[in-house]
Amino acid sequence: MIKVSIAGATGYTGLELVQFLIRRPDIEFISLTSEQHKGKCLSQVFPSLKGWVQHELVPLGSQLPDCDVLFLALPHTASMAHVERLSGIAKKVVDLSADFRLSDPQVYEKWYETPHQNPKLLEGAVYGLPELHRERIKSANLVANPGCYPTSVILGLAPLMAVNWADLDSIIADSKSGVSGAGRKESMGSQFCEVDGGFSAYNLTRHRHTPEIEQELTKLAGEKIQITFSPHLIPMTRGILSTLYINFNQAVSEDNLRSTYLDYYKDEPFVRVLDRGKYANTHYVAHSNLCDIGVEFDSRTNRAVITTAIDNLIKGASGQAIQNMNLMMGLDEKTGLDFPGTFP
Amino acid sequence: MIKVSIAGATGYTGLELVQFLIRRPDIEFISLTSEQHKGKCLSQVFPSLKGWVQHELVPLGSQLPDCDVLFLALPHTASMAHVERLSGIAKKVVDLSADFRLSDPQVYEKWYETPHQNPKLLEGAVYGLPELHRERIKSANLVANPGCYPTSVILGLAPLMAVNWADLDSIIADSKSGVSGAGRKESMGSQFCEVDGGFSAYNLTRHRHTPEIEQELTKLAGEKIQITFSPHLIPMTRGILSTLYINFNQAVSEDNLRSTYLDYYKDEPFVRVLDRGKYANTHYVAHSNLCDIGVEFDSRTNRAVITTAIDNLIKGASGQAIQNMNLMMGLDEKTGLDFPGTFP
Amino acid sequence: MIKVSIAGATGYTGLELVQFLIRRPDIEFISLTSEQHKGKCLSQVFPSLKGWVQHELVPLGSQLPDCDVLFLALPHTASMAHVERLSGIAKKVVDLSADFRLSDPQVYEKWYETPHQNPKLLEGAVYGLPELHRERIKSANLVANPGCYPTSVILGLAPLMAVNWADLDSIIADSKSGVSGAGRKESMGSQFCEVDGGFSAYNLTRHRHTPEIEQELTKLAGEKIQITFSPHLIPMTRGILSTLYINFNQAVSEDNLRSTYLDYYKDEPFVRVLDRGKYANTHYVAHSNLCDIGVEFDSRTNRAVITTAIDNLIKGASGQAIQNMNLMMGLDEKTGLDFPGTFP
Amino acid sequence: MIKVSIAGATGYTGLELVQFLIRRPDIEFISLTSEQHKGKCLSQVFPSLKGWVQHELVPLGSQLPDCDVLFLALPHTASMAHVERLSGIAKKVVDLSADFRLSDPQVYEKWYETPHQNPKLLEGAVYGLPELHRERIKSANLVANPGCYPTSVILGLAPLMAVNWADLDSIIADSKSGVSGAGRKESMGSQFCEVDGGFSAYNLTRHRHTPEIEQELTKLAGEKIQITFSPHLIPMTRGILSTLYINFNQAVSEDNLRSTYLDYYKDEPFVRVLDRGKYANTHYVAHSNLCDIGVEFDSRTNRAVITTAIDNLIKGASGQAIQNMNLMMGLDEKTGLDFPGTFP
């Protein structure tokens, strides 16, 4: 029995962790925290859980009992404020915030506009994208779970970072996310009537997921990568679609391009490279830990057009966090995640 | 290993059966049929299944191998045309169509405007609402899986059929369904732009689920029940909410009313009677086999107002079919269904 | 040139007033008020208006210049707190809040849980449903614009209040509203992810629009009417559909029933009684001041089932307010409102 | 009184023409055609029009009376098959199909996979984007109304075609459209349940609007332009957002970039260049003829990121067609179009 605690259980990623782990016979919940709802039962916050979860929500600052795995589903800056104390009670920590994703604390400070509070712990943190860092995750004590956009962008571009036809200065990531990516909080911009029937970009050229993407692509390419990253809001709840552009220095056949992807991901349980003429669609990965990748080559302009689709709350957050937990605990990586999307 | 075949695997209920059963280690798919898509793989029809289902779709008329359980997810009239032949290859049959729900073939003919083709098999068919007919389902060979609307209405009214305060002539069922209830077929009325942003009633006073509801309520009440049933279309994919009205001959406290429901459903794994002041919401049962029931009493008019919520594709169709299969095969009824809804 | 001021211009009903009146050459805006956004231009709050409205938003408490018509688009209780002072600057006042709709201040106090602050002004207020009170509206100085639900319910039942076949104790109004009915404010219950894909009832048996409906039906019937009123939330922005039930003491043909409606509304420019077999649909009245009425008779249960559809922000609020303004100013009632719905 | 006929009145663009023109006192409808619905009244097809349009739909091949302006809202290839005959009955023709947009018939044949049937008429056709070709439109007899995507892309890039900082080989247009862009026809891909909650790309690298965009940009730039164009489907009814990328050969301040746009469009009634930090949003132009343009410069990568938003059925189709009609008939271009978007 794996003893699991979740700090920040009343956000959408906390809830998604509960929804996945509740189905597993090998998991026992120890503590579920919430500041706003402390004292209530989680099923009072989320009536969908009535009859399944009886735990009383406790504040993060209370004396939490020991556990095997602690998930931190807290806002950024809150994670780094609490992680030192909390890592004392947990053998393994998976942090779903941004606080331990950027290995350079100065980059963190520049983009998050606050100094990093725990550069020492940062050194030991592993970026939790299993397709890139599986072995290091297995032995890590603190895993920084990737952002939703970065997961979709990095998986879509990783196979091209090592080929020599690609112009690595030309990368553009045009990403589109469902509204749940904004988290569960009251805001005018996420009110139903403000979102329904509208589509727009936001935070163009300055979204905080940019350095995270660049850090991982830079590692893969072995040279400094800078990209243009454009997030957009889709009037729907779940899913991210990223459309990725990269110029090629020479013509490549679409089949060769697809082979590169098929080879790169041939052993990956959660990445599907789509057949010729198929496009990634968030609908087909919803409620699953899968990432679909569509591969196109525009021979008129010598430009690859890659589309990736994930469920932002699962492969983009809680599913990947569980995948990381599985690796950290020596389990089969697919445990509790081994199913396709739910449609429609 | 239970050998399962699905006739009509490319509709939404067929797909939902696959999505649930694919997760079970005790289930093996034998045949998946489709007329329209025969020869293709199911994952070509539903790309969400890529990598999980390799079965080639075969036509219903082909020589199907034997199986333990056959699900008929066919349009009405198609089921009764094929069931005799098909029941030869299957130990147990769960029919998701309307063809074997009405025990009186004349009632069938009146509402479906075609004579019943197999009155003999009809005699042995059991109406598959486990909360009402659990014991008979266990030993049935042919179970008629209830309609989505009837499931939501009958479960909401059953506890009141035996009390003596209720005026059984006063029942009104105002039901609202997501669009997936119309099935997976091209129709102008289900086109996105025709549905999105609109809400309306349809088939008022003449919907075919009316006699099915009345049949079961009549059995429970021991007297002939006639109701007004009003279906509506919600611009969303999944879920049915029924708002049920019944006059009382005397004032009853809301707590007493709720107790009646709590008692009636105290041992039911998939029915949740909500707490005071809580309303059934399709969002909280989505992707689960649960039925939530909210209980209100309007003391100004001595009228009970009951709300029920189900996922129309699950408790209203495929989940309930699996619940029936579990019962027919001597398994724990909750097998593969034992989890709450997925939110958001 | 009619000089118009709007108190509360940054809610959805205030915005809708602006959107309609901006197209009229005979209207000039004098003051637009907002507490939250004072000092800003309205187009900073609603970017859709960029280039069309330059007015700076002023606080309600500031010295507002005189005008011909003042629309109060304020929350209830705020209207009655300000109306006395404000009626000094305006020849005519249309109040879109609930404060002057209930002619009995004790009924107001019971349902709104606060004493009425201005019973004297209440005496002179006219309930602004032109189909019922056209002549009194023409000469009124203060019109209480009806609630969105009451408009849809009263128009649907009015023709039956004077016939002798109807059982007036049996009225049930099952109403469904788009989310914009909740107004423009941050709330968890109106967040996109909480609403999208879900459908539920709320405030069953206790919604504040109940006494308003009963007051008007009582006037029409000449006897005290009590109804059961059940509001529901639809995951869409605009529109109300009400499904109305009333028992008949005798069988009536559907054609006779429809004739009753056609006669009653034969001179009404904004009410359409639909043809046999047609159902009211919010989609077909969206963005218009129309109310569609569908008429069905359930001959199995001797019960009429009436459906009505309006755009809650227009015939349910701002369009009707403009219709009232037109009447109060001696204009053609249809001025600026004389067009059908926008589809899709 | 301008006599107007519409060939193809029962598609969404035909309906939108009717909805706009019906409000104008200077317009009289002569003929409305439909093959599928001939003999019916338009309001039987679109119940929203009940009471406003009594015209019987006639087949395109019937003897149509003379008119001043004929709108062809037909599928491509149907327009060029009928235009010669129909131009005999109309002084002016606005064709909303793609048949007369590409001035080179060989380009047409390559992308539409059928030879052009009327190259002679093609020579005299004017591409109906008033912001580019206003004077030629005024005197044209046949105007080819632009595609929805091309309108959004060309307006977003036009101001940069003449500056010398831009790398014209680097253009990428990532466009997203509501479902109404697919027209009003039964198709599985546009069924509500297939679209709702999903987002995907389609026709990557091969969409037929590509050559239309390139033709107009090439004219503006004075050199051959080739772009990568990526269309996507948004789960909503109306609106197109295009995100446009172009590399700069030097750093430019965002204010300078915005000035270029403000200058270029300073006299345009339907183009709004947004303020610093504002993003184009389809919600703010819905139901209007406006095009909003947001301007960003990514100084990290020396790349402009331009966002444009239109209502695809209006500025992307029928509104622009009316704008063209106004110009062709010598009217004020803004007649019947002079209002902002409707929100929410």
JSON list of N, CA and C in Angstrom, two decimals, chain B residues 54-78:
[
{"chain": "B", "resi": 54, "resn": "GLN", "atom": "N", "xyz": [-7.56, -3.86, -32.03]},
{"chain": "B", "resi": 54, "resn": "GLN", "atom": "CA", "xyz": [-7.14, -4.20, -33.39]},
{"chain": "B", "resi": 54, "resn": "GLN", "atom": "C", "xyz": [-8.23, -4.91, -34.18]},
{"chain": "B", "resi": 55, "resn": "HIS", "atom": "N", "xyz": [-9.36, -5.20, -33.55]},
{"chain": "B", "resi": 55, "resn": "HIS", "atom": "CA", "xyz": [-10.37, -6.02, -34.21]},
{"chain": "B", "resi": 55, "resn": "HIS", "atom": "C", "xyz": [-10.89, -5.40, -35.50]},
{"chain": "B", "resi": 56, "resn": "GLU", "atom": "N", "xyz": [-11.01, -6.25, -36.49]},
{"chain": "B", "resi": 56, "resn": "GLU", "atom": "CA", "xyz": [-11.66, -5.83, -37.74]},
{"chain": "B", "resi": 56, "resn": "GLU", "atom": "C", "xyz": [-13.16, -5.91, -37.54]},
{"chain": "B", "resi": 57, "resn": "LEU", "atom": "N", "xyz": [-13.85, -4.91, -38.00]},
{"chain": "B", "resi": 57, "resn": "LEU", "atom": "CA", "xyz": [-15.30, -4.90, -37.89]},
{"chain": "B", "resi": 57, "resn": "LEU", "atom": "C", "xyz": [-15.91, -5.84, -38.92]},
{"chain": "B", "resi": 58, "resn": "VAL", "atom": "N", "xyz": [-16.84, -6.65, -38.48]},
{"chain": "B", "resi": 58, "resn": "VAL", "atom": "CA", "xyz": [-17.48, -7.61, -39.38]},
{"chain": "B", "resi": 58, "resn": "VAL", "atom": "C", "xyz": [-18.97, -7.26, -39.48]},
{"chain": "B", "resi": 59, "resn": "PRO", "atom": "N", "xyz": [-19.59, -7.65, -40.61]},
{"chain": "B", "resi": 59, "resn": "PRO", "atom": "CA", "xyz": [-21.02, -7.35, -40.72]},
{"chain": "B", "resi": 59, "resn": "PRO", "atom": "C", "xyz": [-21.83, -8.27, -39.81]},
{"chain": "B", "resi": 60, "resn": "LEU", "atom": "N", "xyz": [-22.95, -7.76, -39.39]},
{"chain": "B", "resi": 60, "resn": "LEU", "atom": "CA", "xyz": [-23.82, -8.49, -38.46]},
{"chain": "B", "resi": 60, "resn": "LEU", "atom": "C", "xyz": [-24.26, -9.83, -39.05]},
{"chain": "B", "resi": 61, "resn": "GLY", "atom": "N", "xyz": [-24.41, -9.86, -40.36]},
{"chain": "B", "resi": 61, "resn": "GLY", "atom": "CA", "xyz": [-24.91, -11.07, -40.99]},
{"chain": "B", "resi": 61, "resn": "GLY", "atom": "C", "xyz": [-23.87, -12.16, -41.17]},
{"chain": "B", "resi": 62, "resn": "SER", "atom": "N", "xyz": [-22.63, -11.88, -40.88]},
{"chain": "B", "resi": 62, "resn": "SER", "atom": "CA", "xyz": [-21.59, -12.89, -41.08]},
{"chain": "B", "resi": 62, "resn": "SER", "atom": "C", "xyz": [-21.68, -13.96, -40.00]},
{"chain": "B", "resi": 63, "resn": "GLN", "atom": "N", "xyz": [-20.92, -15.03, -40.19]},
{"chain": "B", "resi": 63, "resn": "GLN", "atom": "CA", "xyz": [-20.93, -16.13, -39.24]},
{"chain": "B", "resi": 63, "resn": "GLN", "atom": "C", "xyz": [-20.12, -15.73, -38.00]},
{"chain": "B", "resi": 64, "resn": "LEU", "atom": "N", "xyz": [-20.81, -15.34, -36.95]},
{"chain": "B", "resi": 64, "resn": "LEU", "atom": "CA", "xyz": [-20.10, -14.89, -35.76]},
{"chain": "B", "resi": 64, "resn": "LEU", "atom": "C", "xyz": [-19.76, -16.07, -34.86]},
{"chain": "B", "resi": 65, "resn": "PRO", "atom": "N", "xyz": [-18.56, -16.10, -34.30]},
{"chain": "B", "resi": 65, "resn": "PRO", "atom": "CA", "xyz": [-18.19, -17.20, -33.40]},
{"chain": "B", "resi": 65, "resn": "PRO", "atom": "C", "xyz": [-18.96, -17.10, -32.08]},
{"chain": "B", "resi": 66, "resn": "ASP", "atom": "N", "xyz": [-18.97, -18.20, -31.36]},
{"chain": "B", "resi": 66, "resn": "ASP", "atom": "CA", "xyz": [-19.67, -18.23, -30.07]},
{"chain": "B", "resi": 66, "resn": "ASP", "atom": "C", "xyz": [-19.04, -17.27, -29.06]},
{"chain": "B", "resi": 67, "resn": "CYS", "atom": "N", "xyz": [-19.87, -16.85, -28.14]},
{"chain": "B", "resi": 67, "resn": "CYS", "atom": "CA", "xyz": [-19.37, -15.97, -27.09]},
{"chain": "B", "resi": 67, "resn": "CYS", "atom": "C", "xyz": [-20.20, -16.20, -25.83]},
{"chain": "B", "resi": 68, "resn": "ASP", "atom": "N", "xyz": [-19.74, -15.63, -24.75]},
{"chain": "B", "resi": 68, "resn": "ASP", "atom": "CA", "xyz": [-20.50, -15.74, -23.50]},
{"chain": "B", "resi": 68, "resn": "ASP", "atom": "C", "xyz": [-21.61, -14.69, -23.44]},
{"chain": "B", "resi": 69, "resn": "VAL", "atom": "N", "xyz": [-21.24, -13.47, -23.77]},
{"chain": "B", "resi": 69, "resn": "VAL", "atom": "CA", "xyz": [-22.20, -12.37, -23.69]},
{"chain": "B", "resi": 69, "resn": "VAL", "atom": "C", "xyz": [-22.21, -11.61, -25.00]},
{"chain": "B", "resi": 70, "resn": "LEU", "atom": "N", "xyz": [-23.40, -11.38, -25.49]},
{"chain": "B", "resi": 70, "resn": "LEU", "atom": "CA", "xyz": [-23.56, -10.57, -26.70]},
{"chain": "B", "resi": 70, "resn": "LEU", "atom": "C", "xyz": [-24.32, -9.31, -26.34]},
{"chain": "B", "resi": 71, "resn": "PHE", "atom": "N", "xyz": [-23.72, -8.17, -26.64]},
{"chain": "B", "resi": 71, "resn": "PHE", "atom": "CA", "xyz": [-24.44, -6.90, -26.49]},
{"chain": "B", "resi": 71, "resn": "PHE", "atom": "C", "xyz": [-25.00, -6.50, -27.85]},
{"chain": "B", "resi": 72, "resn": "LEU", "atom": "N", "xyz": [-26.29, -6.22, -27.88]},
{"chain": "B", "resi": 72, "resn": "LEU", "atom": "CA", "xyz": [-26.90, -5.70, -29.11]},
{"chain": "B", "resi": 72, "resn": "LEU", "atom": "C", "xyz": [-27.05, -4.19, -28.97]},
{"chain": "B", "resi": 73, "resn": "ALA", "atom": "N", "xyz": [-26.20, -3.47, -29.67]},
{"chain": "B", "resi": 73, "resn": "ALA", "atom": "CA", "xyz": [-26.27, -2.00, -29.63]},
{"chain": "B", "resi": 73, "resn": "ALA", "atom": "C", "xyz": [-26.73, -1.53, -31.01]},
{"chain": "B", "resi": 74, "resn": "LEU", "atom": "N", "xyz": [-27.91, -2.01, -31.37]},
{"chain": "B", "resi": 74, "resn": "LEU", "atom": "CA", "xyz": [-28.48, -1.79, -32.70]},
{"chain": "B", "resi": 74, "resn": "LEU", "atom": "C", "xyz": [-29.68, -0.86, -32.60]},
{"chain": "B", "resi": 75, "resn": "PRO", "atom": "N", "xyz": [-30.08, -0.27, -33.72]},
{"chain": "B", "resi": 75, "resn": "PRO", "atom": "CA", "xyz": [-31.31, 0.52, -33.72]},
{"chain": "B", "resi": 75, "resn": "PRO", "atom": "C", "xyz": [-32.51, -0.40, -33.42]},
{"chain": "B", "resi": 76, "resn": "HIS", "atom": "N", "xyz": [-33.59, 0.19, -32.90]},
{"chain": "B", "resi": 76, "resn": "HIS", "atom": "CA", "xyz": [-34.76, -0.65, -32.65]},
{"chain": "B", "resi": 76, "resn": "HIS", "atom": "C", "xyz": [-35.26, -1.21, -33.98]},
{"chain": "B", "resi": 77, "resn": "THR", "atom": "N", "xyz": [-35.93, -2.29, -33.92]},
{"chain": "B", "resi": 77, "resn": "THR", "atom": "CA", "xyz": [-36.38, -3.18, -35.02]},
{"chain": "B", "resi": 77, "resn": "THR", "atom": "C", "xyz": [-35.23, -4.03, -35.57]},
{"chain": "B", "resi": 78, "resn": "ALA", "atom": "N", "xyz": [-34.01, -3.50, -35.61]},
{"chain": "B", "resi": 78, "resn": "ALA", "atom": "CA", "xyz": [-32.88, -4.35, -36.03]},
{"chain": "B", "resi": 78, "resn": "ALA", "atom": "C", "xyz": [-32.60, -5.41, -34.98]}
]
